[in-house]
Amino acid sequence: MATDDARKATDAELDILNVLWQVGPSTVRAVHDAMTRLRDIRYTTTLKTLQVMTGKGLVSRDESSRAHIYAAAVGQRETQRSLAGELVEKVFGGSAAGLVAGALSAKKASPEELAKIRQLLDDAEEDAR
C-alpha cells in the first residue's frame, strides 16, 4: 500500500476499511449492514463510498457475480502505521513519547494493554541497540 493511500482515506472510508478488515470480502449490503451499527447511513452512501474507494485503490471489486464483492486493497497494519506516523508528526511534533502520553491520558488502559505496551517498549529498545 502506498503511504499516500492512507492519507487520502476519509473517516467514513476508514470505517468501511475496518469492516472489510474484520469480516473480509463482502457485498455492499453486508458492508452497509455493518456500517448501520456504527451510525445512520443510507445504502446509496455506502455504495458511492465504496465506488470512490475503488477509484482510490483502497478497495478492490470482484464483478464476477451479480452482487459485486469488495475487499480491502490496503493492509490494516500498514495503514495504522502510516496514520500513526502522520499523527506523531502533525500533532505531537514528531514525539512518539508525546503520542503515547496523549493516548494514555485520553483513555484508561487495561492491565493487559499496559503489559503489551511494556513489551512493545522493550522490543523497541532491543531493536535500537
PDB file of C-alpha atoms in Angstrom:
ATOM      1  CA  MET A   1       0.000   0.000   0.000  1.00  0.00           C
ATOM      2  CA  ALA A   2       1.264   3.433  -0.793  1.00  0.00           C
ATOM      3  CA  THR A   3       1.528   5.695   2.220  1.00  0.00           C
ATOM      4  CA  ASP A   4      -0.473   8.310   0.312  1.00  0.00           C
ATOM      5  CA  ASP A   5      -3.486   5.963   0.163  1.00  0.00           C
ATOM      6  CA  ALA A   6      -3.887   6.020   3.942  1.00  0.00           C
ATOM      7  CA  ARG A   7      -3.670   9.802   3.993  1.00  0.00           C
ATOM      8  CA  LYS A   8      -6.364  10.046   1.327  1.00  0.00           C
ATOM      9  CA  ALA A   9      -8.821   7.879   3.281  1.00  0.00           C
ATOM     10  CA  THR A  10     -11.630   9.826   4.915  1.00  0.00           C
ATOM     11  CA  ASP A  11     -13.076   8.851   8.286  1.00  0.00           C
ATOM     12  CA  ALA A  12     -16.019   7.164   6.525  1.00  0.00           C
ATOM     13  CA  GLU A  13     -13.614   5.255   4.284  1.00  0.00           C
ATOM     14  CA  LEU A  14     -11.602   4.123   7.306  1.00  0.00           C
ATOM     15  CA  ASP A  15     -14.838   2.854   8.892  1.00  0.00           C
ATOM     16  CA  ILE A  16     -15.510   0.783   5.768  1.00  0.00           C
ATOM     17  CA  LEU A  17     -11.932  -0.498   5.719  1.00  0.00           C
ATOM     18  CA  ASN A  18     -12.331  -1.570   9.346  1.00  0.00           C
ATOM     19  CA  VAL A  19     -15.451  -3.542   8.383  1.00  0.00           C
ATOM     20  CA  LEU A  20     -13.618  -5.232   5.494  1.00  0.00           C
ATOM     21  CA  TRP A  21     -10.565  -5.974   7.651  1.00  0.00           C
ATOM     22  CA  GLN A  22     -12.789  -7.584  10.299  1.00  0.00           C
ATOM     23  CA  VAL A  23     -15.184  -9.604   8.120  1.00  0.00           C
ATOM     24  CA  GLY A  24     -13.261  -9.990   4.886  1.00  0.00           C
ATOM     25  CA  PRO A  25     -14.525  -9.538   1.326  1.00  0.00           C
ATOM     26  CA  SER A  26     -18.184  -8.506   1.375  1.00  0.00           C
ATOM     27  CA  THR A  27     -21.092  -7.316  -0.698  1.00  0.00           C
ATOM     28  CA  VAL A  28     -22.281  -3.718  -0.488  1.00  0.00           C
ATOM     29  CA  ARG A  29     -25.275  -4.950   1.534  1.00  0.00           C
ATOM     30  CA  ALA A  30     -23.052  -6.666   4.109  1.00  0.00           C
ATOM     31  CA  VAL A  31     -20.812  -3.606   4.427  1.00  0.00           C
ATOM     32  CA  HIS A  32     -23.854  -1.358   4.718  1.00  0.00           C
ATOM     33  CA  ASP A  33     -25.437  -3.553   7.408  1.00  0.00           C
ATOM     34  CA  ALA A  34     -22.222  -3.380   9.441  1.00  0.00           C
ATOM     35  CA  MET A  35     -21.982   0.387   8.926  1.00  0.00           C
ATOM     36  CA  THR A  36     -25.532   0.973  10.187  1.00  0.00           C
ATOM     37  CA  ARG A  37     -24.423  -0.447  13.535  1.00  0.00           C
ATOM     38  CA  LEU A  38     -21.954   2.464  13.744  1.00  0.00           C
ATOM     39  CA  ARG A  39     -24.205   5.275  12.534  1.00  0.00           C
ATOM     40  CA  ASP A  40     -27.254   6.139  10.480  1.00  0.00           C
ATOM     41  CA  ILE A  41     -26.165   5.863   6.846  1.00  0.00           C
ATOM     42  CA  ARG A  42     -28.027   5.349   3.578  1.00  0.00           C
ATOM     43  CA  TYR A  43     -27.340   2.371   1.339  1.00  0.00           C
ATOM     44  CA  THR A  44     -26.562   4.685  -1.577  1.00  0.00           C
ATOM     45  CA  THR A  45     -23.949   6.475   0.539  1.00  0.00           C
ATOM     46  CA  THR A  46     -22.235   3.169   1.334  1.00  0.00           C
ATOM     47  CA  LEU A  47     -22.298   2.199  -2.338  1.00  0.00           C
ATOM     48  CA  LYS A  48     -20.930   5.559  -3.516  1.00  0.00           C
ATOM     49  CA  THR A  49     -18.194   5.496  -0.871  1.00  0.00           C
ATOM     50  CA  LEU A  50     -17.120   2.012  -1.989  1.00  0.00           C
ATOM     51  CA  GLN A  51     -17.047   3.205  -5.606  1.00  0.00           C
ATOM     52  CA  VAL A  52     -14.849   6.172  -4.663  1.00  0.00           C
ATOM     53  CA  MET A  53     -12.595   3.886  -2.616  1.00  0.00           C
ATOM     54  CA  THR A  54     -12.234   1.590  -5.644  1.00  0.00           C
ATOM     55  CA  GLY A  55     -11.036   4.562  -7.667  1.00  0.00           C
ATOM     56  CA  LYS A  56      -8.530   5.470  -4.954  1.00  0.00           C
ATOM     57  CA  GLY A  57      -7.214   1.908  -4.818  1.00  0.00           C
ATOM     58  CA  LEU A  58      -8.310   1.431  -1.204  1.00  0.00           C
ATOM     59  CA  VAL A  59     -10.622  -1.480  -2.094  1.00  0.00           C
ATOM     60  CA  SER A  60     -10.868  -3.927  -4.963  1.00  0.00           C
ATOM     61  CA  ARG A  61     -14.121  -5.054  -6.570  1.00  0.00           C
ATOM     62  CA  ASP A  62     -14.861  -8.539  -7.868  1.00  0.00           C
ATOM     63  CA  GLU A  63     -17.522  -8.207 -10.563  1.00  0.00           C
ATOM     64  CA  SER A  64     -17.680 -11.910 -11.496  1.00  0.00           C
ATOM     65  CA  SER A  65     -21.072 -12.423  -9.832  1.00  0.00           C
ATOM     66  CA  ARG A  66     -24.276 -10.388  -9.798  1.00  0.00           C
ATOM     67  CA  ALA A  67     -23.509  -8.994  -6.339  1.00  0.00           C
ATOM     68  CA  HIS A  68     -20.131  -7.317  -6.509  1.00  0.00           C
ATOM     69  CA  ILE A  69     -17.710  -8.272  -3.756  1.00  0.00           C
ATOM     70  CA  TYR A  70     -15.462  -5.609  -2.229  1.00  0.00           C
ATOM     71  CA  ALA A  71     -12.206  -6.365  -0.424  1.00  0.00           C
ATOM     72  CA  ALA A  72      -9.678  -4.155   1.303  1.00  0.00           C
ATOM     73  CA  ALA A  73      -6.788  -3.466  -1.062  1.00  0.00           C
ATOM     74  CA  VAL A  74      -4.666  -1.897   1.663  1.00  0.00           C
ATOM     75  CA  GLY A  75      -3.279  -3.589   4.750  1.00  0.00           C
ATOM     76  CA  GLN A  76      -4.583  -2.771   8.207  1.00  0.00           C
ATOM     77  CA  ARG A  77      -1.211  -2.643   9.967  1.00  0.00           C
ATOM     78  CA  GLU A  78       0.428  -0.594   7.242  1.00  0.00           C
ATOM     79  CA  THR A  79      -2.497   1.839   7.212  1.00  0.00           C
ATOM     80  CA  GLN A  80      -2.378   2.160  11.001  1.00  0.00           C
ATOM     81  CA  ARG A  81       1.385   2.691  10.914  1.00  0.00           C
ATOM     82  CA  SER A  82       1.079   5.369   8.242  1.00  0.00           C
ATOM     83  CA  LEU A  83      -1.701   7.237  10.029  1.00  0.00           C
ATOM     84  CA  ALA A  84       0.061   6.984  13.385  1.00  0.00           C
ATOM     85  CA  GLY A  85       3.245   8.375  11.847  1.00  0.00           C
ATOM     86  CA  GLU A  86       1.312  11.260  10.354  1.00  0.00           C
ATOM     87  CA  LEU A  87      -0.352  11.921  13.727  1.00  0.00           C
ATOM     88  CA  VAL A  88       3.001  11.891  15.532  1.00  0.00           C
ATOM     89  CA  GLU A  89       4.371  14.466  13.091  1.00  0.00           C
ATOM     90  CA  LYS A  90       1.341  16.734  12.869  1.00  0.00           C
ATOM     91  CA  VAL A  91       0.067  16.693  16.436  1.00  0.00           C
ATOM     92  CA  PHE A  92       2.996  15.674  18.637  1.00  0.00           C
ATOM     93  CA  GLY A  93       5.855  17.406  16.855  1.00  0.00           C
ATOM     94  CA  GLY A  94       7.490  14.120  15.933  1.00  0.00           C
ATOM     95  CA  SER A  95       7.496  12.851  19.520  1.00  0.00           C
ATOM     96  CA  ALA A  96       6.491   9.206  19.894  1.00  0.00           C
ATOM     97  CA  ALA A  97       6.570   9.722  23.672  1.00  0.00           C
ATOM     98  CA  GLY A  98       4.066  12.546  23.259  1.00  0.00           C
ATOM     99  CA  LEU A  99       1.776  10.251  21.303  1.00  0.00           C
ATOM    100  CA  VAL A 100       1.935   7.531  23.966  1.00  0.00           C
ATOM    101  CA  ALA A 101       1.395  10.047  26.779  1.00  0.00           C
ATOM    102  CA  GLY A 102      -1.551  11.557  24.909  1.00  0.00           C
ATOM    103  CA  ALA A 103      -3.105   8.165  24.244  1.00  0.00           C
ATOM    104  CA  LEU A 104      -2.715   7.018  27.854  1.00  0.00           C
ATOM    105  CA  SER A 105      -4.184  10.248  29.227  1.00  0.00           C
ATOM    106  CA  ALA A 106      -7.123  10.130  26.786  1.00  0.00           C
ATOM    107  CA  LYS A 107      -8.219   6.563  27.535  1.00  0.00           C
ATOM    108  CA  LYS A 108      -7.536   4.336  30.516  1.00  0.00           C
ATOM    109  CA  ALA A 109      -5.514   1.269  29.507  1.00  0.00           C
ATOM    110  CA  SER A 110      -6.288  -2.153  30.938  1.00  0.00           C
ATOM    111  CA  PRO A 111      -3.550  -4.078  32.759  1.00  0.00           C
ATOM    112  CA  GLU A 112      -3.270  -6.319  29.669  1.00  0.00           C
ATOM    113  CA  GLU A 113      -2.815  -3.319  27.391  1.00  0.00           C
ATOM    114  CA  LEU A 114      -0.187  -1.843  29.709  1.00  0.00           C
ATOM    115  CA  ALA A 115       1.696  -5.157  29.689  1.00  0.00           C
ATOM    116  CA  LYS A 116       1.587  -5.171  25.896  1.00  0.00           C
ATOM    117  CA  ILE A 117       2.845  -1.559  25.787  1.00  0.00           C
ATOM    118  CA  ARG A 118       5.722  -2.507  28.115  1.00  0.00           C
ATOM    119  CA  GLN A 119       6.610  -5.411  25.828  1.00  0.00           C
ATOM    120  CA  LEU A 120       6.497  -3.141  22.771  1.00  0.00           C
ATOM    121  CA  LEU A 121       8.799  -0.684  24.533  1.00  0.00           C
ATOM    122  CA  ASP A 122      11.194  -3.494  25.475  1.00  0.00           C
ATOM    123  CA  ASP A 123      11.181  -4.736  21.880  1.00  0.00           C
ATOM    124  CA  ALA A 124      11.761  -1.231  20.518  1.00  0.00           C
ATOM    125  CA  GLU A 125      14.634  -0.696  22.964  1.00  0.00           C
ATOM    126  CA  GLU A 126      16.192  -4.007  21.896  1.00  0.00           C
ATOM    127  CA  ASP A 127      15.844  -3.043  18.205  1.00  0.00           C
ATOM    128  CA  ALA A 128      17.508   0.323  18.883  1.00  0.00           C
ATOM    129  CA  ARG A 129      20.678  -1.363  20.165  1.00  0.00           C
TER     130      ARG A 129
END
